[in-house]
Amino acid sequence: MRTTVLLTDSACDLSPELEKEYGIDILPFHITVDGVGYTERVDFDCEQYYDMLTKCKEIPKTAQITSFRYLEKFEEYAENGVKNVICVTINSGGSNTHQSALMARDEFAAEHPESDMHIYVVDSHSYSMVYGDALIEAAKKIDGGADVKSVIDFLEEHFACAEVVLSMYTLNFAKKSGRISAAAAFAGELLGLKPIITIIDGVTKTASKVRGDNAVMPAIVAHAQKNMEPGSEYIVGTTDKDNGKMLASLCKKAFGYPPKRVFLLGAAVATNTGPNAVAMVYRGKPRR
């Protein structure tokens, strides 16, 4: 175990392979689907969850990660000689998980005044690989000898620039989750309109609408072209591997270079978009 560890939650959408390769510790969310409790990354993988979504009667519910679970982790780290914990959480505006981590940090300090372990809690202000990918880069920096302050500064700067643009091919799940009103979803389905949605600093907005499935990916690419820092890295997210390859190909033609990686969207995003969504994570203009 490193003397400086990276801790996060399963909404980061890091694959098990990347989690292991970079030594990032991930606390999984508990999810209830039609009254049955599951643990993300333990009881199902992404593709199994998409299948569950197509069959479920009610929108799945995710429970926040509790302060007790964080405290258990902090206790474990202290026992193993860890000196610094950098804990990056899902957007604080969309989950109380961030607050749980802060509470556990304070409780650990109160119970262990003699401890020289430092706990830093960082709000990603977002979801998915916005912070999953940032944690990979943070792990590389730590392994390269970077100090804690420079790693946290990197994370904060990254989150101040990161943006997401996404869309889905059916509006049923966005309607059920309340992301889109029932009236808007009905009109969209009737007219064949698909929303192009942005997530910036945890705030979800409809940037535009396009007509027909074939217009979705070109619209996502066009939005990124307009807002992305030229020449910067980008990532493609999907709930369907073929769609991911298609969007990656369109991006490569538009930008002249391929995405850094293509990943599967996890439960936090897929629950709201449904099992047929595509997304891009890219670097925009600094906001903080």
Tab-separated table of C-alpha atoms in Angstrom:
chain	number	residue	atom	x	y	z
A	1	MET	CA	0.000	0.000	0.000
A	2	ARG	CA	1.275	3.489	-0.855
A	3	THR	CA	1.936	5.938	1.961
A	4	THR	CA	-0.345	8.243	-0.062
A	5	VAL	CA	-3.533	6.474	-1.184
A	6	LEU	CA	-6.341	7.434	-3.539
A	7	LEU	CA	-9.880	6.600	-2.428
A	8	THR	CA	-13.041	7.137	-4.452
A	9	ASP	CA	-16.521	5.725	-5.121
A	10	SER	CA	-17.849	3.462	-7.855
A	11	ALA	CA	-19.513	6.305	-9.773
A	12	CYS	CA	-16.000	7.066	-11.089
A	13	ASP	CA	-16.629	4.316	-13.707
A	14	LEU	CA	-13.070	2.996	-13.628
A	15	SER	CA	-12.909	-0.539	-14.934
A	16	PRO	CA	-11.694	-3.248	-12.525
A	17	GLU	CA	-8.566	-3.533	-14.687
A	18	LEU	CA	-7.719	0.179	-14.333
A	19	GLU	CA	-8.576	0.074	-10.625
A	20	LYS	CA	-6.051	-2.707	-10.104
A	21	GLU	CA	-3.394	-1.311	-12.452
A	22	TYR	CA	-3.255	2.068	-10.744
A	23	GLY	CA	-3.978	0.947	-7.188
A	24	ILE	CA	-7.053	3.122	-6.726
A	25	ASP	CA	-9.333	2.130	-3.845
A	26	ILE	CA	-13.033	2.184	-4.774
A	27	LEU	CA	-15.991	2.034	-2.391
A	28	PRO	CA	-19.009	0.619	-4.244
A	29	PHE	CA	-22.497	2.077	-4.082
A	30	HIS	CA	-25.434	-0.029	-2.927
A	31	ILE	CA	-28.322	-0.032	-5.408
A	32	THR	CA	-31.900	-1.259	-5.003
A	33	VAL	CA	-33.599	-2.615	-8.124
A	34	ASP	CA	-37.272	-3.530	-7.779
A	35	GLY	CA	-36.850	-4.053	-4.041
A	36	VAL	CA	-33.707	-6.177	-4.273
A	37	GLY	CA	-30.416	-4.814	-2.938
A	38	TYR	CA	-27.203	-5.067	-4.960
A	39	THR	CA	-23.637	-3.807	-4.650
A	40	GLU	CA	-22.159	-2.172	-7.736
A	41	ARG	CA	-18.989	-3.850	-9.084
A	42	VAL	CA	-19.659	-6.854	-6.823
A	43	ASP	CA	-23.062	-8.214	-7.846
A	44	PHE	CA	-23.019	-7.014	-11.461
A	45	ASP	CA	-20.805	-5.414	-14.092
A	46	CYS	CA	-21.865	-2.579	-16.405
A	47	GLU	CA	-23.363	-4.732	-19.132
A	48	GLN	CA	-25.285	-6.855	-16.645
A	49	TYR	CA	-26.680	-3.658	-15.151
A	50	TYR	CA	-27.878	-2.477	-18.561
A	51	ASP	CA	-29.795	-5.728	-18.883
A	52	MET	CA	-31.291	-5.156	-15.424
A	53	LEU	CA	-32.392	-1.680	-16.518
A	54	THR	CA	-34.283	-3.020	-19.516
A	55	LYS	CA	-36.250	-5.351	-17.238
A	56	CYS	CA	-36.820	-3.324	-14.074
A	57	LYS	CA	-40.276	-1.959	-13.285
A	58	GLU	CA	-39.123	1.008	-11.211
A	59	ILE	CA	-36.142	3.310	-11.492
A	60	PRO	CA	-33.304	1.876	-9.366
A	61	LYS	CA	-32.355	3.740	-6.193
A	62	THR	CA	-28.776	4.361	-5.080
A	63	ALA	CA	-27.868	4.754	-1.409
A	64	GLN	CA	-25.139	7.194	-0.449
A	65	ILE	CA	-21.884	5.819	0.916
A	66	THR	CA	-22.106	6.319	4.669
A	67	SER	CA	-19.630	8.028	6.962
A	68	PHE	CA	-19.257	4.692	8.795
A	69	ARG	CA	-17.927	3.010	5.646
A	70	TYR	CA	-15.473	5.848	5.090
A	71	LEU	CA	-14.387	5.721	8.722
A	72	GLU	CA	-13.710	1.989	8.418
A	73	LYS	CA	-11.451	2.731	5.450
A	74	PHE	CA	-9.603	5.494	7.274
A	75	GLU	CA	-9.046	3.178	10.242
A	76	GLU	CA	-7.671	0.514	7.908
A	77	TYR	CA	-5.294	2.967	6.278
A	78	ALA	CA	-3.978	4.207	9.620
A	79	GLU	CA	-3.292	0.656	10.744
A	80	ASN	CA	-1.289	0.070	7.544
A	81	GLY	CA	0.934	3.110	7.929
A	82	VAL	CA	-0.704	5.383	5.364
A	83	LYS	CA	0.287	9.029	5.789
A	84	ASN	CA	-2.008	10.767	3.282
A	85	VAL	CA	-5.493	9.909	2.002
A	86	ILE	CA	-6.810	11.757	-1.041
A	87	CYS	CA	-10.522	10.985	-1.211
A	88	VAL	CA	-12.307	12.102	-4.395
A	89	THR	CA	-16.099	11.883	-4.369
A	90	ILE	CA	-19.067	12.034	-6.677
A	91	ASN	CA	-20.577	15.502	-7.179
A	92	SER	CA	-21.644	16.868	-3.791
A	93	GLY	CA	-24.680	18.498	-5.397
A	94	GLY	CA	-26.056	15.132	-6.475
A	95	SER	CA	-25.173	12.911	-3.524
A	96	ASN	CA	-24.574	13.193	0.217
A	97	THR	CA	-21.611	10.873	-0.216
A	98	HIS	CA	-19.229	13.854	-0.214
A	99	GLN	CA	-20.654	15.005	3.119
A	100	SER	CA	-20.242	11.478	4.498
A	101	ALA	CA	-16.549	11.569	3.654
A	102	LEU	CA	-16.149	14.941	5.382
A	103	MET	CA	-17.934	13.669	8.476
A	104	ALA	CA	-15.751	10.560	8.603
A	105	ARG	CA	-12.615	12.668	8.231
A	106	ASP	CA	-13.632	14.830	11.174
A	107	GLU	CA	-14.663	11.825	13.256
A	108	PHE	CA	-11.347	10.102	12.594
A	109	ALA	CA	-9.451	13.225	13.699
A	110	ALA	CA	-11.532	13.445	16.888
A	111	GLU	CA	-11.032	9.775	17.752
A	112	HIS	CA	-7.323	9.711	16.867
A	113	PRO	CA	-5.781	13.050	17.870
A	114	GLU	CA	-2.373	11.366	17.966
A	115	SER	CA	-2.541	10.201	14.342
A	116	ASP	CA	-0.233	11.815	11.793
A	117	MET	CA	-2.367	10.611	8.862
A	118	HIS	CA	-3.829	13.465	6.801
A	119	ILE	CA	-7.174	13.071	5.013
A	120	TYR	CA	-8.050	15.339	2.085
A	121	VAL	CA	-11.603	15.211	0.676
A	122	VAL	CA	-12.005	16.570	-2.862
A	123	ASP	CA	-15.354	17.223	-4.565
A	124	SER	CA	-15.230	16.185	-8.224
A	125	HIS	CA	-18.248	18.399	-8.992
A	126	SER	CA	-19.183	15.754	-11.532
A	127	TYR	CA	-19.692	12.099	-12.364
A	128	SER	CA	-18.113	9.157	-14.118
A	129	MET	CA	-14.718	9.370	-15.820
A	130	VAL	CA	-14.488	13.092	-15.160
A	131	TYR	CA	-12.881	11.985	-11.932
A	132	GLY	CA	-12.079	8.393	-12.837
A	133	ASP	CA	-9.554	9.470	-15.441
A	134	ALA	CA	-8.241	12.253	-13.204
A	135	LEU	CA	-7.505	9.662	-10.516
A	136	ILE	CA	-5.421	7.646	-12.978
A	137	GLU	CA	-3.316	10.735	-13.667
A	138	ALA	CA	-3.115	11.423	-9.924
A	139	ALA	CA	-1.850	7.870	-9.325
A	140	LYS	CA	0.836	8.383	-11.967
A	141	LYS	CA	1.919	11.604	-10.281
A	142	ILE	CA	2.123	9.955	-6.855
A	143	ASP	CA	4.160	7.075	-8.248
A	144	GLY	CA	6.434	9.648	-9.885
A	145	GLY	CA	7.134	11.274	-6.538
A	146	ALA	CA	4.729	14.234	-6.640
A	147	ASP	CA	3.790	15.748	-3.287
A	148	VAL	CA	0.224	15.759	-1.992
A	149	LYS	CA	-0.371	19.478	-2.593
A	150	SER	CA	0.580	19.283	-6.264
A	151	VAL	CA	-1.687	16.253	-6.763
A	152	ILE	CA	-4.656	18.003	-5.149
A	153	ASP	CA	-3.943	21.173	-7.126
A	154	PHE	CA	-3.975	19.077	-10.303
A	155	LEU	CA	-7.313	17.502	-9.363
A	156	GLU	CA	-8.938	20.827	-8.509
A	157	GLU	CA	-7.725	22.381	-11.765
A	158	HIS	CA	-8.933	19.386	-13.750
A	159	PHE	CA	-12.405	19.523	-12.210
A	160	ALA	CA	-12.581	23.267	-12.890
A	161	CYS	CA	-12.244	22.582	-16.630
A	162	ALA	CA	-13.920	19.202	-17.186
A	163	GLU	CA	-17.203	18.992	-19.090
A	164	VAL	CA	-19.523	16.202	-20.199
A	165	VAL	CA	-21.832	16.116	-23.208
A	166	LEU	CA	-24.181	13.167	-23.628
A	167	SER	CA	-27.401	11.946	-25.123
A	168	MET	CA	-29.646	8.912	-25.045
A	169	TYR	CA	-31.720	7.168	-27.695
A	170	THR	CA	-34.773	6.760	-25.495
A	171	LEU	CA	-36.180	9.286	-23.028
A	172	ASN	CA	-38.010	6.791	-20.814
A	173	PHE	CA	-35.357	6.645	-18.110
A	174	ALA	CA	-34.682	10.380	-18.100
A	175	LYS	CA	-38.432	10.850	-17.614
A	176	LYS	CA	-38.643	8.296	-14.793
A	177	SER	CA	-35.664	9.795	-12.975
A	178	GLY	CA	-37.027	13.326	-13.287
A	179	ARG	CA	-34.161	14.582	-15.471
A	180	ILE	CA	-36.719	15.370	-18.182
A	181	SER	CA	-40.355	16.244	-17.562
A	182	ALA	CA	-43.021	13.801	-18.681
A	183	ALA	CA	-44.405	16.395	-21.112
A	184	ALA	CA	-40.979	17.039	-22.646
A	185	ALA	CA	-40.312	13.316	-22.927
A	186	PHE	CA	-43.679	12.726	-24.596
A	187	ALA	CA	-43.098	15.539	-27.067
A	188	GLY	CA	-39.573	14.344	-27.720
A	189	GLU	CA	-40.657	10.782	-28.447
A	190	LEU	CA	-43.531	12.002	-30.612
A	191	LEU	CA	-41.313	14.282	-32.706
A	192	GLY	CA	-38.223	12.109	-32.618
A	193	LEU	CA	-36.228	14.746	-30.735
A	194	LYS	CA	-33.123	13.776	-28.773
A	195	PRO	CA	-31.610	16.100	-26.165
A	196	ILE	CA	-27.918	16.967	-26.217
A	197	ILE	CA	-27.181	17.321	-22.510
A	198	THR	CA	-24.222	18.884	-20.732
A	199	ILE	CA	-22.998	18.267	-17.197
A	200	ILE	CA	-20.799	21.095	-15.956
A	201	ASP	CA	-19.963	21.536	-12.270
A	202	GLY	CA	-22.642	18.966	-11.489
A	203	VAL	CA	-25.370	20.967	-13.245
A	204	THR	CA	-27.302	19.188	-15.989
A	205	LYS	CA	-28.631	21.285	-18.877
A	206	THR	CA	-30.110	20.617	-22.297
A	207	ALA	CA	-27.763	22.398	-24.692
A	208	SER	CA	-29.738	21.578	-27.847
A	209	LYS	CA	-32.082	19.063	-29.450
A	210	VAL	CA	-31.702	17.080	-32.636
A	211	ARG	CA	-34.173	15.069	-34.666
A	212	GLY	CA	-33.570	11.359	-35.124
A	213	ASP	CA	-31.063	8.849	-33.823
A	214	ASN	CA	-28.594	9.440	-36.655
A	215	ALA	CA	-28.146	13.080	-35.627
A	216	VAL	CA	-27.113	12.318	-32.037
A	217	MET	CA	-23.433	11.471	-32.422
A	218	PRO	CA	-22.647	14.254	-34.937
A	219	ALA	CA	-24.306	16.731	-32.559
A	220	ILE	CA	-22.203	15.510	-29.621
A	221	VAL	CA	-19.034	15.873	-31.693
A	222	ALA	CA	-20.081	19.333	-32.897
A	223	HIS	CA	-20.733	20.467	-29.329
A	224	ALA	CA	-17.316	19.232	-28.222
A	225	GLN	CA	-15.635	20.905	-31.186
A	226	LYS	CA	-17.140	24.209	-30.126
A	227	ASN	CA	-16.317	23.943	-26.421
A	228	MET	CA	-13.239	21.715	-26.082
A	229	GLU	CA	-9.764	23.117	-25.542
A	230	PRO	CA	-8.053	22.558	-28.928
A	231	GLY	CA	-5.697	19.621	-28.999
A	232	SER	CA	-6.635	18.375	-25.533
A	233	GLU	CA	-7.428	14.790	-24.598
A	234	TYR	CA	-10.988	13.506	-24.569
A	235	ILE	CA	-12.774	10.303	-23.581
A	236	VAL	CA	-15.787	8.503	-25.039
A	237	GLY	CA	-18.401	6.860	-22.823
A	238	THR	CA	-21.099	4.447	-23.919
A	239	THR	CA	-23.568	1.785	-22.847
A	240	ASP	CA	-23.050	-0.061	-26.132
A	241	LYS	CA	-19.604	-1.026	-27.392
A	242	ASP	CA	-20.548	-0.669	-31.063
A	243	ASN	CA	-21.872	2.837	-30.433
A	244	GLY	CA	-18.671	3.617	-28.561
A	245	LYS	CA	-16.566	2.568	-31.550
A	246	MET	CA	-18.760	4.624	-33.877
A	247	LEU	CA	-18.504	7.779	-31.743
A	248	ALA	CA	-14.751	7.288	-31.332
A	249	SER	CA	-14.409	7.051	-35.107
A	250	LEU	CA	-16.411	10.251	-35.662
A	251	CYS	CA	-14.295	12.025	-33.051
A	252	LYS	CA	-11.047	10.888	-34.650
A	253	LYS	CA	-12.181	12.291	-38.003
A	254	ALA	CA	-13.239	15.578	-36.419
A	255	PHE	CA	-10.244	16.145	-34.132
A	256	GLY	CA	-7.505	14.328	-36.012
A	257	TYR	CA	-6.631	12.018	-33.115
A	258	PRO	CA	-8.444	9.220	-31.260
A	259	PRO	CA	-9.978	9.356	-27.778
A	260	LYS	CA	-7.743	8.636	-24.811
A	261	ARG	CA	-10.026	5.731	-23.998
A	262	VAL	CA	-13.542	4.379	-24.539
A	263	PHE	CA	-15.324	3.258	-21.377
A	264	LEU	CA	-18.663	1.856	-20.256
A	265	LEU	CA	-20.963	4.178	-18.326
A	266	GLY	CA	-21.685	2.918	-14.837
A	267	ALA	CA	-24.866	2.771	-12.815
A	268	ALA	CA	-24.820	6.416	-11.645
A	269	VAL	CA	-25.168	7.690	-15.207
A	270	ALA	CA	-26.957	4.755	-16.831
A	271	THR	CA	-29.777	4.821	-14.259
A	272	ASN	CA	-30.717	8.279	-15.532
A	273	THR	CA	-30.004	7.829	-19.237
A	274	GLY	CA	-31.097	4.249	-19.669
A	275	PRO	CA	-29.106	1.454	-21.333
A	276	ASN	CA	-28.670	3.265	-24.651
A	277	ALA	CA	-26.514	6.351	-24.186
A	278	VAL	CA	-23.335	7.917	-25.545
A	279	ALA	CA	-21.141	10.591	-23.995
A	280	MET	CA	-17.914	12.552	-24.234
A	281	VAL	CA	-15.724	13.863	-21.411
A	282	TYR	CA	-13.453	16.713	-22.490
A	283	ARG	CA	-11.525	19.726	-21.236
A	284	GLY	CA	-13.303	23.062	-21.570
A	285	LYS	CA	-12.446	26.571	-20.432
A	286	PRO	CA	-11.390	27.024	-16.778
A	287	ARG	CA	-14.278	28.062	-14.512
A	288	ARG	CA	-12.438	28.463	-11.203
